[in-house]
Amino acid sequence: MQTAGFLFFPAPWIEFCRRRYGDVVIFGSLFDPQFVMVFDVDQVKQVLRGSPDRLRAGEANALLGPVVGERSVLLLDGAEHLRQRKLLLPPFHGQRMRAYEEVMVEAADRAIESWPVGEEFALLGSMQALTLDVIVRAVFGVTYESRSLELRRRLRAMIDPVASRAGVLMLVLTGGRRGSGAGEEFAQHRRAVDELIYEEIAARRGEVGSGGAQPERCSGEHRTGDSLASREDVLSMLVLARDEGGSPMTDEELRDELLTLLVAGHETTATALAWAFDLLLHNPPVLARLRASLASGDEAYLGAVVKETLRIRPVISGIGRVVRGQEPFEVGGFAIPPGVEINPSIAAIHRRADRYPAATEFRPERFLGSDPPDTYTWLPFGGGTRRCLGASFAEFEMRVVIRRVLERAELGPVGRQPDRGVRRGVTFVPRRGVRVVQNKA
Ligand code: HEM
């Protein structure tokens, strides 16, 4: 019965159990015999602040291994995780975001120019192309169009078949290994992506050796005499990065982290953007206030729209931590034994009426008052030492794209009801992809 609940009506099923059993509930399904969901803000705080040695996020993310690789920051725990995270942090520091703004505006322009006028289309697909364009350029600084296009094509060919619910199941069953038809096909797509990524890593390493860029491969920012250190892209920074012992990242580490950024960095943001437009187009007073505030040069309301979108439609509805060590982990008066996964429920926290009055309504104003929701009440990016590395990047990209679309296009909703959500892999996406019509060019 629980398996059916999770497969067919996850949100109502979880809500029913929360009401019936309280803020800490043990579940079991055919896929996972025992896991504990936590719905209370203080208890979620306890879990997110728990020692990373006791509560292991890497183990909980193991499912993503075949896609992002075993050395990915998402899969590691303990000292190894900390090392990779420190190496990855500088390119995603909040203050560096301005460096990516131009790339984001250009990608938004390309997407807008591709939209038909007077004909219905789905925004989600367009947003996926847009955010993939952005993350590939941010990561590789790729200005040579053909390579960037080829990498994007190969990435989508790898991700698309495994992003569906059936695809995730396939990955769990085969571990992305050869021997099964679907597993073999996935392995081929992965090799095709790896080939391009390793080529790019080798080229950058060559540049470190020769002290400059290789003019015959590149154009634009990759000019002769351009040192790697002066580049703005993430790969150049990572090739030069050194850990506390002075060691650089290995090729395999670089490959896994680059793929992590490419995969984690685009599907999530694209989905959040699609939801943002769905909510704005179905809430005309909010859209009108947003337009008016942007026209007066005030960006605060735009920031609140982004935060409220991520609250009411969290792209990732929950996160995981596996209990390790000799002792059980205490939460809310319960002792959770080693080996059991704890899942703080982002979606349930965001729906709590005691924290968010009229929780089902889209009200960006919540984030503007003197007492906005705190770190453990608003957690679309998770929290603690595992909080999303790309949170500033994603929020910034959402602000840039929403502003640009409102400046350049006049979109209208198709149908009076907002889209309904459905699980796709680990993300919660609009079932119909947010169908819209562009009213005029
Ligand atoms: C709206 C967009 C996004 C959402 C909703 C989102 C959400 C999340 C969540 C919930 C986690 C797990 C946190 C935890 O376990 O506590 C996470 C981790 C992560 N995200 Fe994001 N993310 C987004 C965009 C991005 C972007 C743009 C990037 C990179 C450019 C990125 C890179 C990562 C990485 C590397 C981790 C692993 C961090 C670690 O384990 O230390 N994400 N994200």
Short mmCIF file of C-alpha atoms and ligand atoms in Angstrom, two decimals:
data_model
loop_
_atom_site.label_atom_id
_atom_site.label_comp_id
_atom_site.label_asym_id
_atom_site.label_seq_id
_atom_site.Cartn_x
_atom_site.Cartn_y
_atom_site.Cartn_z
CA MET A 1 0.00 0.00 0.00
CA GLN A 2 2.83 2.39 0.82
CA THR A 3 4.56 1.62 -2.48
CA ALA A 4 1.32 2.45 -4.32
CA GLY A 5 0.96 5.66 -2.28
CA PHE A 6 4.47 6.83 -3.20
CA LEU A 7 4.12 5.86 -6.85
CA PHE A 8 0.67 7.25 -7.60
CA PHE A 9 -0.22 9.98 -5.04
CA PRO A 10 3.04 10.93 -3.29
CA ALA A 11 2.03 14.36 -1.93
CA PRO A 12 -1.45 13.44 -0.59
CA TRP A 13 -0.12 10.16 0.76
CA ILE A 14 2.73 11.83 2.66
CA GLU A 15 0.35 14.54 3.95
CA PHE A 16 -2.14 11.90 5.12
CA CYS A 17 0.62 10.08 7.06
CA ARG A 18 1.93 13.33 8.57
CA ARG A 19 -1.55 14.22 9.86
CA ARG A 20 -2.12 10.73 11.18
CA TYR A 21 1.28 9.95 12.73
CA GLY A 22 2.94 13.30 13.45
CA ASP A 23 6.15 15.05 12.45
CA VAL A 24 8.47 12.02 12.38
CA VAL A 25 7.12 9.07 10.36
CA ILE A 26 8.70 5.72 9.46
CA PHE A 27 7.84 4.57 5.96
CA GLY A 28 8.65 1.43 4.01
CA SER A 29 8.09 0.53 0.37
CA LEU A 30 9.12 -2.24 -2.01
CA PHE A 31 12.03 -0.03 -3.13
CA ASP A 32 13.21 1.02 0.31
CA PRO A 33 12.20 -1.13 3.30
CA GLN A 34 12.69 1.60 5.93
CA PHE A 35 13.16 5.35 5.83
CA VAL A 36 12.11 8.18 8.11
CA MET A 37 10.51 11.42 6.93
CA VAL A 38 10.77 14.53 9.12
CA PHE A 39 8.24 17.38 8.80
CA ASP A 40 8.95 19.68 11.74
CA VAL A 41 11.20 22.74 11.35
CA ASP A 42 13.18 22.22 14.58
CA GLN A 43 13.75 18.57 13.83
CA VAL A 44 14.80 19.31 10.25
CA LYS A 45 17.25 21.82 11.71
CA GLN A 46 18.61 19.10 14.01
CA VAL A 47 19.16 16.80 11.02
CA LEU A 48 20.74 19.44 8.78
CA ARG A 49 23.07 20.54 11.56
CA GLY A 50 23.97 16.97 12.51
CA SER A 51 27.61 15.90 12.22
CA PRO A 52 28.42 14.90 8.62
CA ASP A 53 30.17 11.82 10.06
CA ARG A 54 26.90 10.62 11.57
CA LEU A 55 24.54 11.70 8.79
CA ARG A 56 25.76 10.91 5.30
CA ALA A 57 24.30 12.73 2.31
CA GLY A 58 26.71 11.13 -0.18
CA GLU A 59 25.39 7.68 0.65
CA ALA A 60 21.82 8.95 0.25
CA ASN A 61 22.68 10.28 -3.23
CA ALA A 62 24.24 7.00 -4.42
CA LEU A 63 21.52 6.62 -7.06
CA LEU A 64 23.09 9.46 -9.06
CA GLY A 65 26.47 7.67 -9.25
CA PRO A 66 26.11 6.23 -12.76
CA VAL A 67 25.41 9.72 -14.16
CA VAL A 68 27.72 12.03 -12.21
CA GLY A 69 30.48 9.55 -11.25
CA GLU A 70 31.74 8.19 -7.96
CA ARG A 71 34.09 11.16 -7.29
CA SER A 72 31.26 13.69 -7.56
CA VAL A 73 30.84 16.06 -4.61
CA LEU A 74 27.23 14.84 -4.47
CA LEU A 75 28.31 11.28 -3.69
CA LEU A 76 31.23 11.82 -1.34
CA ASP A 77 31.12 12.04 2.44
CA GLY A 78 33.47 13.12 5.24
CA ALA A 79 36.91 14.61 4.52
CA GLU A 80 36.76 13.77 0.80
CA HIS A 81 33.51 15.66 0.42
CA LEU A 82 34.89 18.67 2.26
CA ARG A 83 37.98 18.74 0.03
CA GLN A 84 35.96 18.71 -3.20
CA ARG A 85 33.45 21.22 -1.87
CA LYS A 86 36.20 23.69 -0.93
CA LEU A 87 37.73 23.37 -4.40
CA LEU A 88 34.37 23.96 -6.06
CA LEU A 89 33.12 26.85 -3.95
CA PRO A 90 35.07 29.87 -5.32
CA PRO A 91 33.48 29.92 -8.83
CA PHE A 92 30.01 29.89 -7.21
CA HIS A 93 30.62 32.55 -4.61
CA GLY A 94 27.73 35.05 -4.57
CA GLN A 95 29.89 37.99 -5.64
CA ARG A 96 31.08 36.27 -8.81
CA MET A 97 27.60 36.09 -10.29
CA ARG A 98 27.95 39.32 -12.28
CA ALA A 99 30.55 37.55 -14.44
CA TYR A 100 27.82 35.23 -15.74
CA GLU A 101 25.13 37.86 -16.36
CA GLU A 102 25.97 38.54 -20.01
CA VAL A 103 25.91 34.83 -20.83
CA MET A 104 22.50 34.54 -19.15
CA VAL A 105 20.99 37.52 -20.99
CA GLU A 106 22.28 36.23 -24.34
CA ALA A 107 20.88 32.75 -23.70
CA ALA A 108 17.51 34.26 -22.72
CA ASP A 109 17.52 36.31 -25.95
CA ARG A 110 18.22 33.22 -28.05
CA ALA A 111 15.34 31.37 -26.35
CA ILE A 112 12.90 34.28 -26.75
CA GLU A 113 13.77 34.65 -30.43
CA SER A 114 12.98 30.96 -30.99
CA TRP A 115 9.41 31.24 -29.63
CA PRO A 116 6.50 31.24 -32.09
CA VAL A 117 3.97 34.07 -32.02
CA GLY A 118 0.27 33.22 -31.63
CA GLU A 119 0.96 29.49 -31.27
CA GLU A 120 0.93 27.37 -28.14
CA PHE A 121 4.27 25.96 -26.96
CA ALA A 122 5.74 24.38 -23.79
CA LEU A 123 8.08 26.62 -21.80
CA LEU A 124 9.85 23.81 -19.94
CA GLY A 125 11.70 22.50 -23.01
CA SER A 126 12.79 26.00 -23.96
CA MET A 127 13.97 26.71 -20.42
CA GLN A 128 15.98 23.46 -20.42
CA ALA A 129 17.76 24.52 -23.61
CA LEU A 130 18.36 27.98 -22.12
CA THR A 131 19.80 26.83 -18.79
CA LEU A 132 21.95 24.15 -20.47
CA ASP A 133 23.31 26.84 -22.79
CA VAL A 134 24.14 28.98 -19.72
CA ILE A 135 25.78 26.29 -17.61
CA VAL A 136 27.91 24.95 -20.51
CA ARG A 137 29.21 28.46 -21.19
CA ALA A 138 29.73 29.23 -17.50
CA VAL A 139 31.60 25.97 -16.95
CA PHE A 140 33.68 25.83 -20.14
CA GLY A 141 33.66 29.43 -21.27
CA VAL A 142 32.81 27.84 -24.59
CA THR A 143 32.50 30.48 -27.25
CA TYR A 144 33.13 28.12 -30.16
CA GLU A 145 29.58 27.29 -31.06
CA SER A 146 30.00 23.86 -32.65
CA ARG A 147 31.68 22.21 -29.62
CA SER A 148 29.19 23.68 -27.21
CA LEU A 149 26.30 22.47 -29.36
CA GLU A 150 27.78 18.98 -29.61
CA LEU A 151 28.34 18.75 -25.86
CA ARG A 152 24.77 19.89 -25.17
CA ARG A 153 23.41 17.35 -27.65
CA ARG A 154 25.38 14.49 -26.08
CA LEU A 155 24.43 15.53 -22.55
CA ARG A 156 20.70 15.56 -23.29
CA ALA A 157 21.02 12.21 -25.09
CA MET A 158 22.52 10.79 -21.88
CA ILE A 159 20.12 12.43 -19.42
CA ASP A 160 16.75 12.25 -21.20
CA PRO A 161 16.29 8.45 -21.13
CA VAL A 162 17.20 8.21 -17.43
CA ALA A 163 15.28 11.27 -16.21
CA SER A 164 11.87 9.58 -16.38
CA ARG A 165 10.52 7.46 -13.55
CA ALA A 166 11.14 4.29 -15.57
CA GLY A 167 14.63 5.54 -16.38
CA VAL A 168 15.50 6.01 -12.73
CA LEU A 169 14.30 2.47 -12.07
CA MET A 170 16.52 1.22 -14.90
CA LEU A 171 19.51 2.96 -13.36
CA VAL A 172 18.79 1.47 -9.94
CA LEU A 173 18.48 -2.00 -11.39
CA THR A 174 21.47 -1.91 -13.75
CA GLY A 175 23.65 0.64 -11.94
CA GLY A 176 24.31 2.04 -15.43
CA ARG A 177 26.45 -1.02 -16.15
CA ARG A 178 26.75 -2.93 -19.36
CA GLY A 179 25.05 -6.24 -19.88
CA SER A 180 21.49 -4.99 -20.24
CA GLY A 181 20.21 -3.22 -23.37
CA ALA A 182 19.26 -0.02 -21.55
CA GLY A 183 22.41 -0.12 -19.40
CA GLU A 184 24.60 -0.54 -22.49
CA GLU A 185 22.90 2.34 -24.27
CA PHE A 186 23.40 4.56 -21.23
CA ALA A 187 27.08 3.57 -21.00
CA GLN A 188 27.54 4.53 -24.67
CA HIS A 189 26.00 7.97 -24.13
CA ARG A 190 28.17 8.46 -21.09
CA ARG A 191 31.33 7.57 -23.01
CA ALA A 192 30.37 10.08 -25.70
CA VAL A 193 30.03 12.85 -23.09
CA ASP A 194 33.25 11.80 -21.31
CA GLU A 195 35.17 11.96 -24.56
CA LEU A 196 34.40 15.67 -25.03
CA ILE A 197 34.96 16.52 -21.37
CA TYR A 198 38.34 14.76 -21.17
CA GLU A 199 39.43 16.48 -24.40
CA GLU A 200 38.60 19.83 -22.87
CA ILE A 201 40.40 19.01 -19.60
CA ALA A 202 43.52 17.95 -21.53
CA ALA A 203 43.42 21.17 -23.55
CA ARG A 204 43.28 23.32 -20.40
CA ARG A 205 46.07 21.36 -18.75
CA GLY A 206 48.11 21.95 -21.90
CA GLU A 207 47.50 25.67 -21.51
CA VAL A 208 48.84 25.61 -17.94
CA GLY A 209 51.96 23.89 -19.27
CA SER A 210 52.47 26.30 -22.15
CA GLY A 211 51.47 29.37 -20.12
CA GLY A 212 48.79 30.51 -22.57
CA ALA A 213 45.76 29.46 -24.57
CA GLN A 214 45.91 27.39 -27.74
CA PRO A 215 44.87 29.74 -30.50
CA GLU A 216 44.05 27.09 -33.11
CA ARG A 217 41.26 25.48 -31.04
CA CYS A 218 39.44 28.48 -29.81
CA SER A 219 38.11 31.93 -30.48
CA GLY A 220 36.63 34.77 -28.42
CA GLU A 221 37.90 34.72 -24.87
CA HIS A 222 40.42 31.97 -25.75
CA ARG A 223 43.03 34.24 -27.30
CA THR A 224 46.78 33.78 -27.51
CA GLY A 225 48.43 35.16 -24.40
CA ASP A 226 45.18 34.89 -22.44
CA SER A 227 46.36 33.15 -19.28
CA LEU A 228 44.18 30.55 -17.66
CA ALA A 229 44.18 32.62 -14.46
CA SER A 230 42.48 35.55 -16.18
CA ARG A 231 39.59 33.44 -17.48
CA GLU A 232 36.16 33.66 -15.88
CA ASP A 233 35.02 30.10 -16.60
CA VAL A 234 34.67 27.40 -13.95
CA LEU A 235 36.91 24.80 -15.63
CA SER A 236 39.88 27.19 -15.82
CA MET A 237 39.46 27.95 -12.12
CA LEU A 238 39.21 24.28 -11.21
CA VAL A 239 42.30 23.30 -13.24
CA LEU A 240 44.28 25.89 -11.28
CA ALA A 241 42.69 25.10 -7.88
CA ARG A 242 44.82 23.42 -5.20
CA ASP A 243 43.67 21.72 -2.00
CA GLU A 244 45.19 22.43 1.42
CA GLY A 245 48.00 19.96 0.71
CA GLY A 246 48.79 21.79 -2.57
CA SER A 247 47.41 19.02 -4.82
CA PRO A 248 45.35 19.72 -7.96
CA MET A 249 42.23 17.78 -8.90
CA THR A 250 42.80 14.61 -10.94
CA ASP A 251 41.28 14.24 -14.41
CA GLU A 252 38.67 11.83 -13.02
CA GLU A 253 37.73 14.24 -10.24
CA LEU A 254 37.45 17.07 -12.73
CA ARG A 255 35.30 14.97 -15.05
CA ASP A 256 32.91 13.98 -12.25
CA GLU A 257 32.61 17.53 -10.88
CA LEU A 258 32.08 19.06 -14.30
CA LEU A 259 29.35 16.57 -15.05
CA THR A 260 27.81 17.21 -11.63
CA LEU A 261 27.64 20.93 -12.34
CA LEU A 262 26.23 20.40 -15.82
CA VAL A 263 23.53 17.98 -14.67
CA ALA A 264 22.67 19.54 -11.27
CA GLY A 265 22.96 23.04 -12.70
CA HIS A 266 20.47 23.07 -15.53
CA GLU A 267 17.48 20.75 -15.16
CA THR A 268 16.67 22.13 -11.70
CA THR A 269 16.90 25.80 -12.69
CA ALA A 270 14.93 25.21 -15.90
CA THR A 271 12.12 23.57 -13.95
CA ALA A 272 12.07 26.39 -11.39
CA LEU A 273 11.87 28.96 -14.21
CA ALA A 274 9.00 27.13 -15.89
CA TRP A 275 7.13 27.06 -12.57
CA ALA A 276 7.84 30.76 -12.05
CA PHE A 277 6.16 31.68 -15.34
CA ASP A 278 3.26 29.31 -14.68
CA LEU A 279 2.63 31.02 -11.34
CA LEU A 280 3.08 34.56 -12.68
CA LEU A 281 0.79 34.03 -15.68
CA HIS A 282 -1.95 32.61 -13.46
CA ASN A 283 -1.64 35.39 -10.86
CA PRO A 284 -2.15 38.65 -12.81
CA PRO A 285 -1.92 40.98 -9.74
CA VAL A 286 1.51 39.53 -8.85
CA LEU A 287 2.65 39.85 -12.47
CA ALA A 288 1.41 43.47 -12.60
CA ARG A 289 3.24 44.35 -9.39
CA LEU A 290 6.40 42.70 -10.70
CA ARG A 291 6.26 44.66 -13.96
CA ALA A 292 5.64 47.92 -12.09
CA SER A 293 8.49 47.35 -9.64
CA LEU A 294 10.93 46.47 -12.45
CA ALA A 295 9.87 49.56 -14.39
CA SER A 296 10.75 51.68 -11.35
CA GLY A 297 14.17 50.02 -11.09
CA ASP A 298 13.32 48.07 -7.94
CA GLU A 299 14.52 44.43 -8.00
CA ALA A 300 13.43 43.44 -4.49
CA TYR A 301 10.03 42.14 -5.61
CA LEU A 302 11.70 40.09 -8.37
CA GLY A 303 13.88 38.42 -5.72
CA ALA A 304 10.76 37.69 -3.66
CA VAL A 305 9.00 36.16 -6.71
CA VAL A 306 11.94 33.80 -7.17
CA LYS A 307 11.94 32.79 -3.49
CA GLU A 308 8.17 32.29 -3.38
CA THR A 309 8.29 30.16 -6.55
CA LEU A 310 10.90 27.91 -4.95
CA ARG A 311 8.77 27.70 -1.81
CA ILE A 312 5.45 26.81 -3.39
CA ARG A 313 6.95 24.60 -6.14
CA PRO A 314 10.18 23.17 -4.67
CA VAL A 315 11.91 21.42 -7.56
CA ILE A 316 13.47 18.87 -5.20
CA SER A 317 10.88 17.88 -2.64
CA GLY A 318 13.16 16.20 -0.11
CA ILE A 319 16.77 15.38 0.71
CA GLY A 320 18.43 12.41 2.39
CA ARG A 321 20.92 11.62 5.14
CA VAL A 322 21.89 8.02 6.05
CA VAL A 323 22.61 7.42 9.75
CA ARG A 324 26.09 5.95 10.40
CA GLY A 325 28.13 5.18 13.54
CA GLN A 326 27.58 2.88 16.48
CA GLU A 327 24.70 4.76 18.11
CA PRO A 328 21.22 5.60 16.83
CA PHE A 329 20.59 9.24 15.86
CA GLU A 330 18.03 10.98 18.08
CA VAL A 331 15.41 13.13 16.43
CA GLY A 332 12.12 14.34 17.92
CA GLY A 333 12.38 11.80 20.75
CA PHE A 334 12.92 8.87 18.38
CA ALA A 335 16.11 6.83 18.02
CA ILE A 336 16.86 6.21 14.34
CA PRO A 337 19.16 3.19 13.98
CA PRO A 338 22.38 3.20 11.88
CA GLY A 339 21.75 2.31 8.23
CA VAL A 340 18.36 4.04 8.05
CA GLU A 341 17.89 7.09 5.82
CA ILE A 342 16.32 10.26 7.22
CA ASN A 343 14.47 12.47 4.72
CA PRO A 344 13.74 16.05 5.75
CA SER A 345 10.69 16.93 3.63
CA ILE A 346 11.25 20.27 1.90
CA ALA A 347 7.76 20.23 0.35
CA ALA A 348 6.00 19.59 3.67
CA ILE A 349 7.95 22.30 5.52
CA HIS A 350 7.08 24.76 2.74
CA ARG A 351 3.38 23.93 3.13
CA ARG A 352 3.22 24.34 6.91
CA ALA A 353 0.35 26.68 7.75
CA ASP A 354 2.01 27.70 11.06
CA ARG A 355 5.02 29.04 9.11
CA TYR A 356 3.28 30.15 5.92
CA PRO A 357 -0.26 31.52 6.40
CA ALA A 358 -2.40 30.75 3.30
CA ALA A 359 0.39 28.38 2.30
CA THR A 360 -1.20 27.36 -1.01
CA GLU A 361 -1.30 30.96 -2.27
CA PHE A 362 1.47 32.54 -4.35
CA ARG A 363 2.41 35.57 -2.24
CA PRO A 364 5.93 36.91 -2.87
CA GLU A 365 5.27 39.61 -0.22
CA ARG A 366 6.09 37.00 2.45
CA PHE A 367 9.75 37.49 1.63
CA LEU A 368 9.70 41.28 1.81
CA GLY A 369 8.65 41.99 5.40
CA SER A 370 10.91 42.49 8.40
CA ASP A 371 10.55 38.82 9.38
CA PRO A 372 11.07 36.69 6.22
CA PRO A 373 11.23 32.87 6.47
CA ASP A 374 14.54 31.67 7.94
CA THR A 375 17.13 29.14 6.75
CA TYR A 376 15.28 26.11 8.11
CA THR A 377 11.78 27.20 7.07
CA TRP A 378 12.75 27.97 3.44
CA LEU A 379 15.02 25.23 2.17
CA PRO A 380 14.66 24.58 -1.57
CA PHE A 381 18.46 24.20 -1.70
CA GLY A 382 18.76 21.85 1.31
CA GLY A 383 21.06 22.94 4.10
CA GLY A 384 24.05 22.57 6.38
CA THR A 385 27.40 21.50 4.95
CA ARG A 386 25.61 20.00 1.93
CA ARG A 387 23.57 23.07 0.94
CA CYS A 388 23.38 23.44 -2.85
CA LEU A 389 26.62 24.87 -4.22
CA GLY A 390 24.78 26.56 -7.07
CA ALA A 391 22.07 28.30 -4.98
CA SER A 392 23.30 31.86 -5.66
CA PHE A 393 23.89 30.99 -9.32
CA ALA A 394 20.38 29.54 -9.70
CA GLU A 395 18.59 32.43 -7.98
CA PHE A 396 20.61 34.94 -9.98
CA GLU A 397 19.89 33.15 -13.25
CA MET A 398 16.18 33.04 -12.45
CA ARG A 399 16.13 36.78 -11.78
CA VAL A 400 18.03 37.59 -14.99
CA VAL A 401 15.85 35.36 -17.18
CA ILE A 402 12.50 36.46 -15.72
CA ARG A 403 13.46 40.12 -16.09
CA ARG A 404 14.60 39.62 -19.69
CA VAL A 405 11.49 37.69 -20.72
CA LEU A 406 9.22 40.36 -19.22
CA GLU A 407 11.19 43.05 -21.05
CA ARG A 408 11.04 41.37 -24.43
CA ALA A 409 7.98 39.09 -24.64
CA GLU A 410 4.29 39.13 -23.87
CA LEU A 411 3.30 35.63 -22.77
CA GLY A 412 -0.21 34.43 -21.97
CA PRO A 413 -1.30 31.23 -20.21
CA VAL A 414 -3.03 28.35 -21.99
CA GLY A 415 -5.96 27.34 -19.80
CA ARG A 416 -7.12 28.85 -16.54
CA GLN A 417 -5.57 26.36 -14.19
CA PRO A 418 -1.85 26.25 -13.34
CA ASP A 419 0.00 23.09 -14.37
CA ARG A 420 0.00 20.11 -12.03
CA GLY A 421 3.24 18.64 -10.75
CA VAL A 422 4.65 15.19 -11.43
CA ARG A 423 7.89 13.47 -10.35
CA ARG A 424 10.52 13.18 -13.11
CA GLY A 425 13.64 11.46 -11.78
CA VAL A 426 14.55 13.42 -8.67
CA THR A 427 12.73 16.59 -9.73
CA PHE A 428 9.12 17.76 -9.46
CA VAL A 429 8.13 19.11 -12.88
CA PRO A 430 5.01 20.63 -14.48
CA ARG A 431 3.07 17.77 -16.06
CA ARG A 432 2.29 19.61 -19.33
CA GLY A 433 5.56 21.57 -19.41
CA VAL A 434 3.76 24.93 -18.80
CA ARG A 435 1.97 25.65 -22.09
CA VAL A 436 1.91 29.31 -23.09
CA VAL A 437 1.21 31.58 -26.09
CA GLN A 438 3.31 34.55 -27.13
CA ASN A 439 0.88 37.34 -27.89
CA LYS A 440 3.12 39.63 -29.88
CA ALA A 441 6.74 39.78 -30.96
C1 HEM B 1 16.64 26.04 -8.72
C2 HEM B 1 17.74 25.36 -8.91
C3 HEM B 1 18.35 24.38 -7.94
C4 HEM B 1 17.77 23.69 -6.92
C5 HEM B 1 16.31 23.71 -6.47
C6 HEM B 1 18.82 22.88 -6.29
C7 HEM B 1 18.61 22.06 -5.19
C8 HEM B 1 19.61 21.33 -4.57
C9 HEM B 1 19.42 20.51 -3.40
C10 HEM B 1 18.09 20.31 -2.67
C11 HEM B 1 20.62 19.94 -3.09
C12 HEM B 1 20.90 18.96 -1.93
C13 HEM B 1 21.24 19.76 -0.68
C14 HEM B 1 21.29 18.92 0.59
O1 HEM B 1 21.45 17.69 0.54
O2 HEM B 1 21.19 19.53 1.67
C15 HEM B 1 21.59 20.43 -4.06
C16 HEM B 1 22.93 20.09 -4.07
C17 HEM B 1 23.83 20.51 -5.02
N1 HEM B 1 23.57 21.37 -6.08
FE1 HEM B 1 21.82 22.30 -6.48
N2 HEM B 1 19.99 23.10 -6.96
C18 HEM B 1 19.76 24.01 -7.96
C19 HEM B 1 20.70 24.52 -8.85
C20 HEM B 1 22.02 24.18 -8.88
C21 HEM B 1 23.01 24.76 -9.76
C22 HEM B 1 22.74 25.89 -10.75
C23 HEM B 1 24.22 24.12 -9.50
C24 HEM B 1 25.57 24.33 -10.12
C25 HEM B 1 25.88 25.25 -10.94
C26 HEM B 1 23.96 23.15 -8.45
C27 HEM B 1 24.92 22.32 -7.91
C28 HEM B 1 24.73 21.53 -6.79
C29 HEM B 1 25.79 20.74 -6.18
C30 HEM B 1 27.23 20.64 -6.67
C31 HEM B 1 25.23 20.11 -5.06
C32 HEM B 1 25.93 19.16 -4.08
C33 HEM B 1 26.43 19.92 -2.84
C34 HEM B 1 27.12 19.03 -1.81
O3 HEM B 1 26.78 17.85 -1.73
O4 HEM B 1 28.00 19.53 -1.10
N3 HEM B 1 22.63 23.22 -8.11
N4 HEM B 1 20.96 21.28 -4.96
#
